[in-house]
Every structure is written in structure tokens, then in C-alpha cells.
PDB file of C-alpha atoms and ligand atoms in Angstrom:
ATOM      1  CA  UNK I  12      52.530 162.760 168.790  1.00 62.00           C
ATOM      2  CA  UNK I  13      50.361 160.303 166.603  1.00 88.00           C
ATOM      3  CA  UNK I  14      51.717 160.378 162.852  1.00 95.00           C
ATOM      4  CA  UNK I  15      47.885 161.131 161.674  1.00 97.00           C
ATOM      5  CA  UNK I  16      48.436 164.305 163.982  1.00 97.00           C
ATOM      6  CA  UNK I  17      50.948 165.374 161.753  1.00 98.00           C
ATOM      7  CA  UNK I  18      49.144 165.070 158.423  1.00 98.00           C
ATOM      8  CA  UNK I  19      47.347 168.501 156.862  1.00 98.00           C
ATOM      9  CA  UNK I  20      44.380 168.290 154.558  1.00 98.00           C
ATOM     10  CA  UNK I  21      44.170 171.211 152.365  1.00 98.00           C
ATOM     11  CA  UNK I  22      41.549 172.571 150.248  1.00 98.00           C
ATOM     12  CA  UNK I  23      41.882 174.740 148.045  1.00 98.00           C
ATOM     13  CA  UNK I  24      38.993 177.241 146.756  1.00 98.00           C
ATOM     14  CA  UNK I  25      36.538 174.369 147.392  1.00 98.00           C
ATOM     15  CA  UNK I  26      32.974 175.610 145.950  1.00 98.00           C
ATOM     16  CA  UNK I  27      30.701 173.696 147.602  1.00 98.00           C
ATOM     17  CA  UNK I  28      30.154 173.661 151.253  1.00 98.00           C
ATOM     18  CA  UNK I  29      28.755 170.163 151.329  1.00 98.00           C
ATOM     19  CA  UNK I  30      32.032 168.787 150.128  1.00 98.00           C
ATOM     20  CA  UNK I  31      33.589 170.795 153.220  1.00 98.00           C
ATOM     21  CA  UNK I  32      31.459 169.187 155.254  1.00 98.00           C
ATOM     22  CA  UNK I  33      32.002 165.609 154.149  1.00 98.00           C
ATOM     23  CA  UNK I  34      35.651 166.053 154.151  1.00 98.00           C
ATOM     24  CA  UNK I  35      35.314 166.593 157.547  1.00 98.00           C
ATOM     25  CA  UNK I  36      33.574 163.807 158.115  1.00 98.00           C
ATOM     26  CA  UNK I  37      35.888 161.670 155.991  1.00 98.00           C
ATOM     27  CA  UNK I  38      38.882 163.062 157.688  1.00 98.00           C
ATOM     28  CA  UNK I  39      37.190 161.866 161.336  1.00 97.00           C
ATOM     29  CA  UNK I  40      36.722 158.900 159.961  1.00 97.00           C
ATOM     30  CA  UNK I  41      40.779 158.387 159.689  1.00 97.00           C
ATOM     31  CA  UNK I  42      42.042 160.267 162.941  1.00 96.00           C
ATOM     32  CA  UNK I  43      43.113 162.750 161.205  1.00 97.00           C
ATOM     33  CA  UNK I  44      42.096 166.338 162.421  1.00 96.00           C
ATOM     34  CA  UNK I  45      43.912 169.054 160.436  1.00 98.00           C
ATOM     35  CA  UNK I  46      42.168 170.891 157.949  1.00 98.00           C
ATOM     36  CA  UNK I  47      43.052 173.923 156.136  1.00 98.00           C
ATOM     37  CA  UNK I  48      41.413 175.730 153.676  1.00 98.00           C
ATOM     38  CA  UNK I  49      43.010 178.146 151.189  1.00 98.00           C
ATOM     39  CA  UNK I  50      40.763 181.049 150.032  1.00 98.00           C
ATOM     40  CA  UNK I  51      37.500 180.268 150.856  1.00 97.00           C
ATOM     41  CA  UNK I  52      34.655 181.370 148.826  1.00 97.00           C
ATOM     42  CA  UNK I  53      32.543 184.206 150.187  1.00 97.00           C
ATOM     43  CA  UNK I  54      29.700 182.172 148.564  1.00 97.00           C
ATOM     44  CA  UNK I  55      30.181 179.005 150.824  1.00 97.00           C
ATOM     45  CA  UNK I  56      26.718 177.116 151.934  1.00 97.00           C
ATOM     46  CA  UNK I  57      27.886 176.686 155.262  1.00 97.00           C
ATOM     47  CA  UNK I  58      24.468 174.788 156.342  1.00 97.00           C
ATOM     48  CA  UNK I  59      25.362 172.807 154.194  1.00 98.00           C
ATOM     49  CA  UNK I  60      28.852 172.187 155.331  1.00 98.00           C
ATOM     50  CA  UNK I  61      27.512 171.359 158.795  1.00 98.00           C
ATOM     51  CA  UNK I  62      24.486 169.614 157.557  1.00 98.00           C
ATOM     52  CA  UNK I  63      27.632 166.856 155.691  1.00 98.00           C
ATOM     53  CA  UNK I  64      29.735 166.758 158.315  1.00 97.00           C
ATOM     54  CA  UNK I  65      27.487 165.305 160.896  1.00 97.00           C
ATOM     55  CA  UNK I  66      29.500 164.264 163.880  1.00 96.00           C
ATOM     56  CA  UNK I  67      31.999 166.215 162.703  1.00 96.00           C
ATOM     57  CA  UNK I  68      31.221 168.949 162.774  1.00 96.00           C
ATOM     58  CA  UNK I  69      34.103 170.332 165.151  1.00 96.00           C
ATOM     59  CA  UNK I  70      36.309 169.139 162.621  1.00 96.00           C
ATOM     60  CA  UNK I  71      34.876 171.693 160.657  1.00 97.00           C
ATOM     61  CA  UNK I  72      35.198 174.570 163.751  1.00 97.00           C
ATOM     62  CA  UNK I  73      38.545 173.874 163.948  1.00 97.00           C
ATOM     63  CA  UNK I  74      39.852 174.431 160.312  1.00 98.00           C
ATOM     64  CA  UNK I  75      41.992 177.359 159.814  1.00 98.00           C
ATOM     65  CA  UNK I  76      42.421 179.697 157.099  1.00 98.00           C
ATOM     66  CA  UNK I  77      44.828 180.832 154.314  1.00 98.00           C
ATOM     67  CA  UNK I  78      44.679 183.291 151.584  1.00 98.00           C
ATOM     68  CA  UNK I  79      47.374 181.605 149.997  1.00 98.00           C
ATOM     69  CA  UNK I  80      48.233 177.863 149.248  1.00 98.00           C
ATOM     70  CA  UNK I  81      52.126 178.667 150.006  1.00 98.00           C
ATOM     71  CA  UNK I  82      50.657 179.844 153.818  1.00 98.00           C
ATOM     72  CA  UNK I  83      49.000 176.739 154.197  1.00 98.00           C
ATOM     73  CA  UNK I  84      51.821 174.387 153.719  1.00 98.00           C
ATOM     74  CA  UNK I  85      54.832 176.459 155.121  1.00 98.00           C
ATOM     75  CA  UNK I  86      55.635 174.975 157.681  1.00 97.00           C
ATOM     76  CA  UNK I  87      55.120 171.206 156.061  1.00 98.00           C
ATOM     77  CA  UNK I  88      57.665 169.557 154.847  1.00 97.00           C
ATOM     78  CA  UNK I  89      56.357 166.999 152.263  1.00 97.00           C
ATOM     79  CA  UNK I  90      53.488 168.697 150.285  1.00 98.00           C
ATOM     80  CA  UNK I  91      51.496 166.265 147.537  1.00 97.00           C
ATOM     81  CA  UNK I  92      49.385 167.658 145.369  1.00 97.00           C
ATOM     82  CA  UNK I  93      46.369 165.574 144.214  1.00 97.00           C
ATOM     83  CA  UNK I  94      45.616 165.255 140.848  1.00 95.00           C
ATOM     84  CA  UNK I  95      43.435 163.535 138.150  1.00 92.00           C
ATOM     85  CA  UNK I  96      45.060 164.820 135.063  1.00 81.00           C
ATOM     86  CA  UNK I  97      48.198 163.741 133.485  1.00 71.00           C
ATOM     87  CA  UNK I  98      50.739 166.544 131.734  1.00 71.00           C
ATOM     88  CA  UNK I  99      52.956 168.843 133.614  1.00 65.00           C
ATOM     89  CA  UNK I 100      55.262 166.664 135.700  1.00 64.00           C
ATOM     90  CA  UNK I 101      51.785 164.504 136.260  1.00 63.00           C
ATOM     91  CA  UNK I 102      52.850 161.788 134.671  1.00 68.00           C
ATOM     92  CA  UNK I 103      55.350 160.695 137.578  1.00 85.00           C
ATOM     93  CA  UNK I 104      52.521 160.858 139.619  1.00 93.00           C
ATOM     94  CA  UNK I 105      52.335 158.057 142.878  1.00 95.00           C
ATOM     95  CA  UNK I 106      49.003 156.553 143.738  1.00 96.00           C
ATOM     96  CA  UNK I 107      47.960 157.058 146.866  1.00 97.00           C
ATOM     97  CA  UNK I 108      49.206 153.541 148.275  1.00 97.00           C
ATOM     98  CA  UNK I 109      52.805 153.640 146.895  1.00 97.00           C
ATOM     99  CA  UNK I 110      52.811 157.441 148.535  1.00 97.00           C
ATOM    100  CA  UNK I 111      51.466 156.207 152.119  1.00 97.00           C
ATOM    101  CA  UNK I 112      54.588 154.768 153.417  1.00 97.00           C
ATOM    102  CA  UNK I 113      56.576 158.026 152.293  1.00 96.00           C
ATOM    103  CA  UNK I 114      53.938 160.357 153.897  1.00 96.00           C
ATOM    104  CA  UNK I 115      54.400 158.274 156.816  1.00 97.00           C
ATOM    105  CA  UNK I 116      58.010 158.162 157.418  1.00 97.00           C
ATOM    106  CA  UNK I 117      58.118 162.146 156.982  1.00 97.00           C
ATOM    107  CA  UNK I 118      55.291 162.418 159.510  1.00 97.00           C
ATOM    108  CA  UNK I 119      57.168 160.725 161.800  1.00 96.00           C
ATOM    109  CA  UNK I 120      59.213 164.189 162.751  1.00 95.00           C
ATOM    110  CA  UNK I 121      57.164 166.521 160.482  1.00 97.00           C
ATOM    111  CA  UNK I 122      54.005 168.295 159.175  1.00 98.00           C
ATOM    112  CA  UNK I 123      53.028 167.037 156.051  1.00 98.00           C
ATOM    113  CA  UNK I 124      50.181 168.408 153.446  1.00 98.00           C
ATOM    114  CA  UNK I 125      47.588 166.185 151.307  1.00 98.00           C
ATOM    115  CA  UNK I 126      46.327 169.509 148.511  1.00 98.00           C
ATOM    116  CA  UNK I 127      43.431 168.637 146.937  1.00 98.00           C
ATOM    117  CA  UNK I 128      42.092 171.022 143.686  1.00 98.00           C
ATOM    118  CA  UNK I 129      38.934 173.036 143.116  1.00 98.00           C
ATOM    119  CA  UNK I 130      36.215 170.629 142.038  1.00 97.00           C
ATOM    120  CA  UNK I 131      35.358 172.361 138.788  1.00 96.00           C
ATOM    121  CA  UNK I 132      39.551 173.513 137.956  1.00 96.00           C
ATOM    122  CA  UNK I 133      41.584 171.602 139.906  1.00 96.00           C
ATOM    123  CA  UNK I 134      45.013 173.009 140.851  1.00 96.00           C
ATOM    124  CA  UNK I 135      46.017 175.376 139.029  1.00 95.00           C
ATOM    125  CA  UNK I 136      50.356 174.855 137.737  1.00 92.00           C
ATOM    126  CA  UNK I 137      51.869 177.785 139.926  1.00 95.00           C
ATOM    127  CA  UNK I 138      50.112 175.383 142.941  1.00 96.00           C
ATOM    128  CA  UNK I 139      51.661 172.588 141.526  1.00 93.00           C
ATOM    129  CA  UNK I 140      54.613 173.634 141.315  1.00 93.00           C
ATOM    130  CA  UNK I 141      54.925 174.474 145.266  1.00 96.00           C
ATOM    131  CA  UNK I 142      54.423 170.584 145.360  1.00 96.00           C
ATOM    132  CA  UNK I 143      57.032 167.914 146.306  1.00 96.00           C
ATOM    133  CA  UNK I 144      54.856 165.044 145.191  1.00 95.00           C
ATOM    134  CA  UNK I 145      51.882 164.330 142.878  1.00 95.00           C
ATOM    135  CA  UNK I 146      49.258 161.927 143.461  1.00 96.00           C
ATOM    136  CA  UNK I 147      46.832 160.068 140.784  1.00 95.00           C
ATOM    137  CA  UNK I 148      44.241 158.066 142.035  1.00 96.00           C
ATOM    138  CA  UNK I 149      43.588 155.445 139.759  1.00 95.00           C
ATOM    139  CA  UNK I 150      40.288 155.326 137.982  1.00 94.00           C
ATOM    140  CA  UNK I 151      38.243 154.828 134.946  1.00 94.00           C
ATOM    141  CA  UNK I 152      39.436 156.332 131.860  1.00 91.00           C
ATOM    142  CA  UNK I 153      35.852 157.340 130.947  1.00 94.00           C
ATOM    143  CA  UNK I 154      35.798 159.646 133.922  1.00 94.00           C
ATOM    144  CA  UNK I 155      38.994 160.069 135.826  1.00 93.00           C
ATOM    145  CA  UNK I 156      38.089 162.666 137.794  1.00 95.00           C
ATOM    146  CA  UNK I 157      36.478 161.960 141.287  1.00 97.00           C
ATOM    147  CA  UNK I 158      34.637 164.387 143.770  1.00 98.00           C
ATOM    148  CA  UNK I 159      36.241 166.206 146.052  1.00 98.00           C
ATOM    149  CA  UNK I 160      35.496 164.247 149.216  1.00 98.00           C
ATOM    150  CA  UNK I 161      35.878 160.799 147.592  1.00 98.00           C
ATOM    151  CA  UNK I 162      39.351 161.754 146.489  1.00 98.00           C
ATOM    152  CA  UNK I 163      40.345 163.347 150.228  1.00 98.00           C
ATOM    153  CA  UNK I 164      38.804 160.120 151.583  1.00 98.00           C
ATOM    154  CA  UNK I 165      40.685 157.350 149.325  1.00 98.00           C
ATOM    155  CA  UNK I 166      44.160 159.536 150.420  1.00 98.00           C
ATOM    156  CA  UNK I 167      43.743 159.659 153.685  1.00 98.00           C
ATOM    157  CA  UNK I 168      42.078 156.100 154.191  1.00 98.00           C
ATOM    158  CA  UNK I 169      45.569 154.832 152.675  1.00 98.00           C
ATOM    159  CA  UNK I 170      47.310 156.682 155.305  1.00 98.00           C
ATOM    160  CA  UNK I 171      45.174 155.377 158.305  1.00 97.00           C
ATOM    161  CA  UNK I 172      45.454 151.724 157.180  1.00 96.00           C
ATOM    162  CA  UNK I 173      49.667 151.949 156.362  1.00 96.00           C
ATOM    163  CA  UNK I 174      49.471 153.813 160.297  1.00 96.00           C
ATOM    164  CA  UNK I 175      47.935 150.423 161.246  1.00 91.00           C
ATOM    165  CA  UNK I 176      46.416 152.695 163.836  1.00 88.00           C
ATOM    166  CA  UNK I 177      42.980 149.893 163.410  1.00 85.00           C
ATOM    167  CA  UNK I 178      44.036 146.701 164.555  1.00 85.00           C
ATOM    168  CA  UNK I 179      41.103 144.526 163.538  1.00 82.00           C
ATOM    169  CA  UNK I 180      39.799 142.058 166.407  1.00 84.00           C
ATOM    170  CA  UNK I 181      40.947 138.493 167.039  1.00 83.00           C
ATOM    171  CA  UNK I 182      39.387 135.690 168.039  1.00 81.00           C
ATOM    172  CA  UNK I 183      39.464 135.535 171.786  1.00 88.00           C
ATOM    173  CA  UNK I 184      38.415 131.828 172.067  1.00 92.00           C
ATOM    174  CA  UNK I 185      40.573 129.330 172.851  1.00 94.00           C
ATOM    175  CA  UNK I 186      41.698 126.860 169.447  1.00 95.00           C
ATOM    176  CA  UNK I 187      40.134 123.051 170.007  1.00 96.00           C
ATOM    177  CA  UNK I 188      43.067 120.845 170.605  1.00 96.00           C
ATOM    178  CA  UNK I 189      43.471 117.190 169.204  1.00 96.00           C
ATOM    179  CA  UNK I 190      41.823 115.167 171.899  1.00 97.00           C
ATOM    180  CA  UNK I 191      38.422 117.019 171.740  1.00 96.00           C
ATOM    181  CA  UNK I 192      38.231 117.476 167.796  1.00 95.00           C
ATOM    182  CA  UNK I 193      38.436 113.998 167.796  1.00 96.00           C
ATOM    183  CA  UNK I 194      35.385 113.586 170.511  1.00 97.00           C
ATOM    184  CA  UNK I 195      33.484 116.125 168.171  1.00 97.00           C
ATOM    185  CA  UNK I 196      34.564 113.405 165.105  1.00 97.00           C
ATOM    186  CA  UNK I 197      33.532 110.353 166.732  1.00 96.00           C
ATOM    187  CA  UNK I 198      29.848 111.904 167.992  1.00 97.00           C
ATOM    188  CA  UNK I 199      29.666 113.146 163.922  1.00 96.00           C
ATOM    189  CA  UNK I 200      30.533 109.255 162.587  1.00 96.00           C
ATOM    190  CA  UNK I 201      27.746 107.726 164.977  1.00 95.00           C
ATOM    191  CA  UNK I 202      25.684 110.583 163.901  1.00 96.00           C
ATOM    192  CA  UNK I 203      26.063 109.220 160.631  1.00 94.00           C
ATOM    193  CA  UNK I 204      25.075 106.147 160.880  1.00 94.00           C
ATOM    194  CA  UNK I 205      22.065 106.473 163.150  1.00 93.00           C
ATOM    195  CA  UNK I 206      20.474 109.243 161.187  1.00 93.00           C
ATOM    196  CA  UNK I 207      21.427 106.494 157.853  1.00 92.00           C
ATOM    197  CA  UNK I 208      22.973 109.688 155.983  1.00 92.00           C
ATOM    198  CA  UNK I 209      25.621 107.250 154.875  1.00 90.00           C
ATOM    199  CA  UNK I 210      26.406 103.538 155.087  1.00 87.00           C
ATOM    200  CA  UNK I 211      29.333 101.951 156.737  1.00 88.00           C
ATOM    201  CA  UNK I 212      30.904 100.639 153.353  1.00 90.00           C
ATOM    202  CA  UNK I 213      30.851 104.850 152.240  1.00 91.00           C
ATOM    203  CA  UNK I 214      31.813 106.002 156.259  1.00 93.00           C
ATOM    204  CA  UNK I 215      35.301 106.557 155.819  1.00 93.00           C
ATOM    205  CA  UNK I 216      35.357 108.118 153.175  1.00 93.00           C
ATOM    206  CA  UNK I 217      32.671 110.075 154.395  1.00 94.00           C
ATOM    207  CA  UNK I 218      34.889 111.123 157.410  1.00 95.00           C
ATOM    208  CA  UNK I 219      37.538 111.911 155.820  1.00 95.00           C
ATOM    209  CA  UNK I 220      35.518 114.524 153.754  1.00 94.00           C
ATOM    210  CA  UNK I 221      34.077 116.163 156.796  1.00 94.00           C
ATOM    211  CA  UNK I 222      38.139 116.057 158.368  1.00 95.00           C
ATOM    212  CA  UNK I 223      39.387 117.817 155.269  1.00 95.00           C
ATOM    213  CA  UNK I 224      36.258 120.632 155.771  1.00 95.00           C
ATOM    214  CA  UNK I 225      36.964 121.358 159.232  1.00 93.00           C
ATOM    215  CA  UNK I 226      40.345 121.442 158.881  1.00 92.00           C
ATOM    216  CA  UNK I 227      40.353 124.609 156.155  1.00 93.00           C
ATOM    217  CA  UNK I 228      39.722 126.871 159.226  1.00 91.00           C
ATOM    218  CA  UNK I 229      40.951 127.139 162.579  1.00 91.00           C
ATOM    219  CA  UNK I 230      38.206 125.596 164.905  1.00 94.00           C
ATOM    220  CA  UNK I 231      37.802 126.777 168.408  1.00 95.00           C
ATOM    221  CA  UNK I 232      36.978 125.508 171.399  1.00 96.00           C
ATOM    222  CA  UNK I 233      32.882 126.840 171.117  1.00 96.00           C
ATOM    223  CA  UNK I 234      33.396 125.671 167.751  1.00 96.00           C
ATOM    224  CA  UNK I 235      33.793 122.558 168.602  1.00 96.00           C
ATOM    225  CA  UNK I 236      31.025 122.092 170.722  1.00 96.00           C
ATOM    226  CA  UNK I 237      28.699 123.536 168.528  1.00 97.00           C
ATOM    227  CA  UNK I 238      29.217 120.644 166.267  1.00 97.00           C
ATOM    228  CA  UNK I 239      29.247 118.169 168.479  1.00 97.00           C
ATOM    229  CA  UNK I 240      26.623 119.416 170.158  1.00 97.00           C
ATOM    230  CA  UNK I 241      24.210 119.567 166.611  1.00 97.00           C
ATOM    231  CA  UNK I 242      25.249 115.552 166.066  1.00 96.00           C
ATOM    232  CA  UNK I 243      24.376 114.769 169.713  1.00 97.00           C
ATOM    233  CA  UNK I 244      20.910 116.415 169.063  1.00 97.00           C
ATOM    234  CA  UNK I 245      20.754 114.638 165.705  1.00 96.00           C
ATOM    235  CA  UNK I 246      21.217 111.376 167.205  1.00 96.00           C
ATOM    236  CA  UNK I 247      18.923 111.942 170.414  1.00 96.00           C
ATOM    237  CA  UNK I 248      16.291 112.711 167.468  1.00 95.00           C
ATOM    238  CA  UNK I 249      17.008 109.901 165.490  1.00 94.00           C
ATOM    239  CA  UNK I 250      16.905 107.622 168.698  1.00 93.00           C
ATOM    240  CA  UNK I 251      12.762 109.142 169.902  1.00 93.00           C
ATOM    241  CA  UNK I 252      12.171 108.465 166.145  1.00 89.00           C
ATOM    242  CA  UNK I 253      13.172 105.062 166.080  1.00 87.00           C
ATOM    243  CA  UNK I 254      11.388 104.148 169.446  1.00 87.00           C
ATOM    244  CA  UNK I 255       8.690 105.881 167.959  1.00 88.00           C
ATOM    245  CA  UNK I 256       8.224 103.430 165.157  1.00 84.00           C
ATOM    246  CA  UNK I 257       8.569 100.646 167.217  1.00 80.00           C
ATOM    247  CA  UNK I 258       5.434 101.982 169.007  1.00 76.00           C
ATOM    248  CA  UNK I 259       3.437 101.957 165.677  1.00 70.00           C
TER     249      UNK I 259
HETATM  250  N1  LIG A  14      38.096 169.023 136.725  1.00 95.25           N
HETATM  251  C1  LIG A  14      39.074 168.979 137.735  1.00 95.25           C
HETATM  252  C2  LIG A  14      38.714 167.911 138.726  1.00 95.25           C
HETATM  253  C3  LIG A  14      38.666 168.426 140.038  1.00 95.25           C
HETATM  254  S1  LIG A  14      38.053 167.265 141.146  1.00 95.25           S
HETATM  255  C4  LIG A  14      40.427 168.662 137.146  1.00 95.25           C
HETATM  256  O1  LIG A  14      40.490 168.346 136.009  1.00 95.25           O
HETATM  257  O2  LIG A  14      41.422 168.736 137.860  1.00 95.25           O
HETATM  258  C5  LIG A  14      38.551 168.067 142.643  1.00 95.25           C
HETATM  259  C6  LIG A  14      39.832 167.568 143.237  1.00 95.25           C
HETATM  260  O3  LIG A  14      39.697 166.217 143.669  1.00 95.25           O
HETATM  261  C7  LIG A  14      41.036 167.561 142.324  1.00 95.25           C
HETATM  262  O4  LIG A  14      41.621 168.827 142.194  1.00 95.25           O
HETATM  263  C8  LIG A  14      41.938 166.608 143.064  1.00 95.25           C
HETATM  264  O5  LIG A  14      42.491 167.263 144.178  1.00 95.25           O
HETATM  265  C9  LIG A  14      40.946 165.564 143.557  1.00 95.25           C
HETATM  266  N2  LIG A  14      40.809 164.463 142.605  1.00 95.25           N
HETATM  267  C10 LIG A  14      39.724 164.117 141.882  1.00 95.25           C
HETATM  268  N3  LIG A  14      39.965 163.025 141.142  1.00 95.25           N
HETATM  269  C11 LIG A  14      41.237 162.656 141.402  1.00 95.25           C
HETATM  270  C12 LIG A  14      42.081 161.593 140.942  1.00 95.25           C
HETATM  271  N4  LIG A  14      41.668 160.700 140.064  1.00 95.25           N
HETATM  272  N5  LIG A  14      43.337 161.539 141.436  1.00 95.25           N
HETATM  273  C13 LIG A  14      43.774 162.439 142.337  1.00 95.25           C
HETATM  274  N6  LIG A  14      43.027 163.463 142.791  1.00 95.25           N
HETATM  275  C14 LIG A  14      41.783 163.570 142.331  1.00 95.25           C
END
């Protein structure tokens, strides 16, 4: 089983249905598919839930239910509670990077729960207290607090990038070896001259300006022959120019 598999997102009394719905999307967005919420609000816009969590909505089918937040997490093993305020034990809060890596290693064997407040209260102590961690997402001392969604999504986007589930693409192309950079040089120096962008007292130096550019960054093979190809062009150019004048 996938770590991700293993990680719980609970809400707790969430009031409005559109943040339901974007957490589903949010948790889609990071392979993670368990959602719980605790005590859900007979007044929940559930339109609007569906209407936020756009392709995810079976996210959103599949969530279960508690009536209680120590129901939701029972079987879990770590349990962190999100928070924006400081006081009450708060204060040795984690952020959500530091806590990634210890999330991870429990999820290895475990369930594990991400709690995350009611958007006007928060979580209330007793809640806290059922908690083995606390997490602060760092923000703005103007206005610490963040919405619901935005918190659940900074969490569990920390996870998904420590899972290094996403590996991002490489390049596929083939890195230019010695023998044809050089080619690709010696078509740029004769570009050079014949287009006059520099004289032969300055060339050198010239080249060993453009050397020190291309070297900052691995060139590849099409690389290469884009460039060499653009100086080719710029001398054939430079050549129908010159015969041109001639003709004058
Ligand atoms: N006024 C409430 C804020 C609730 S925001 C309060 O003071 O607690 C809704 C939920 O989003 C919070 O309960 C928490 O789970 C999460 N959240 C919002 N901002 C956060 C932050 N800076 N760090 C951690 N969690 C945060």
C-alpha cells in the first residue's frame, strides 16, 4: 500500500460545503483519498460541495462519517492537529515541512490523521488534546489564520512532495559531446565575422564569451544544432547579401 493511502484528512464541523468540496479537490490533487468528516452540519450546501470539488467529486462520495473526532482517528496512530493559534501546548507546534518526514515514516505501517478546525472556531482544547502532534503553518502575523482548504492543501502538498510520488521529467535528449560543440563553435566564429558583428582583433575574446554562456547549462544534442544551425543561416544570409551588393 502507497504511504498517501495511509494518510486521513479530517474535518471537523466544517460550515461551508464549498470548502468540502475544494478539499476534495485539493486532496486529489495529492493522491490522497481519505476523507473523514466529524459531525457534519445538517445545514451543509452540498451543491455547493460538488459544485468545488469538480473532478472530484467521488472523493467527496466516498468520505465517511463520525459523530465524534475520537471515532475518526481510532484506529490512526499519529494524529496532528492543525492549528493557527499559539497557547495551549501550540507553541511546540511543527510546520508542516519539518512534520512530513514523521507523517511519512508512521505511514509506512500505519493510518495516520491530518485534523483540521472549524473555519470560524477552530479546534476546540478537549480535540486537541486527543492530538499527538500540532501543526502551524507559517504565515503573516496580520492574519495568521488561513481558509480551510488552503490550510488542508499546504499539509498535504508537503506530504506528496516528501512521498516523491511526482518525479518531475528529464531531458530525454542526448548531451552534445566535445567534438560537435566545437563544430557548433567554429560555424558561430565564421558567423561572426561574415555578418561583421565583431572584428578579428575583438574575436577571441568574443568566443570566449559565447564558450562561458553555453557552458552555464547542459547543451544537448538538438541544442546544438539549433545553434549551429541559426549561424549557418546567418552566414548563407550574409553571403546573398554580399553578392547582392556586388550586383548594384
Ligand atoms: N478562527 C479559527 C481559524 C480557523 S481556520 C482559529 O482561530 O482557529 C480553519 C482551520 O484551518 C483551522 O482550524 C486549522 O485547522 C486550519 N488552519 C488555518 N490556518 C492555519 C495555520 N496558519 N496553521 C495551521 N492550520 C491552519
Amino acid at each position: 500500500m502507497a504511504v498517501l493511502d495511509n494518510i486521513r484528512v479530517v474535518l471537523v464541523e466544517p460550515i461551508f460545503g464549498g470548502n468540502i468540496g475544494s478539499v476534495c479537490r485539493v486532496i486529489n490533487n495529492n493522491d490522497i483519498t481519505d476523507l473523514a468528516i466529524v459531525k457534519p452540519r445538517p445545514t451543509t450546501d452540498w451543491d455547493d460541495a460538488r459544485k468545488l470539488a469538480c473532478n472530484a467529486k467521488d472523493q467527496l462520495d466516498a468520505r465517511k462519517e463520525f459523530n465524534t473526532l475520537a471515532e475518526a482517528i481510532a484506529d490512526c496512530t499519529v494524529v496532528a492537529a492543525t492549528s493557527a493559534r499559539t497557547g495551549f501546548y501550540r507553541d511546540t507546534a511543527y510546520t508542516p515541512r519539518e512534520f512530513s518526514p514523521i507523517a511519512l515514516e508512521s505511514a509506512k505501517d500505519h493510518k495516520i490523521a491530518l485534523v483540521f478546525g472549524r473555519e470560524d472556531k477552530g479546534l476546540h482544547n478537549e480535540e486537541l488534546a486527543l492530538c499527538t502532534h500540532i501543526i502551524q503553518i507559517p504565515s503573516s502575523k496580520r492574519y495568521t489564520s488561513l481558509n480551510l482548504s488552503h490550510a488542508v492543501m499546504l499539509c498535504c502538498h508537503e506530504l506528496f512532495t516528501a512521498s516523491e510520488t511526482f518525479q518531475p521529467s528529464e531531458e530525454k535528449a542526448d548531451e552534445a559531446g566535445s567534438e560537435l560543440r566545437e563544430r557548433m563553435f567554429a560555424t558561430w566564429r565564421e558567423m561572426m565575422i561574415k555578418t561583421e558583428f565583431t572584428h578579428e582583433q575583438k574575436l577571441e575574446h568574443m568566443m570566449m564569451g559565447l564558450r562561458r554562456i553555453f557552458s552555464r547549462g547542459k547543451l544537448t544534442v538538438p541544442d546544438v544544432k539549433i545553434l549551429m544551425g541559426l549561424a549557418k543561416q546567418s552566414i548563407w544570409v550574409s553571403n546573398q547579401w554580399k553578392k547582392a551588393e556586388k550586383h548594384d
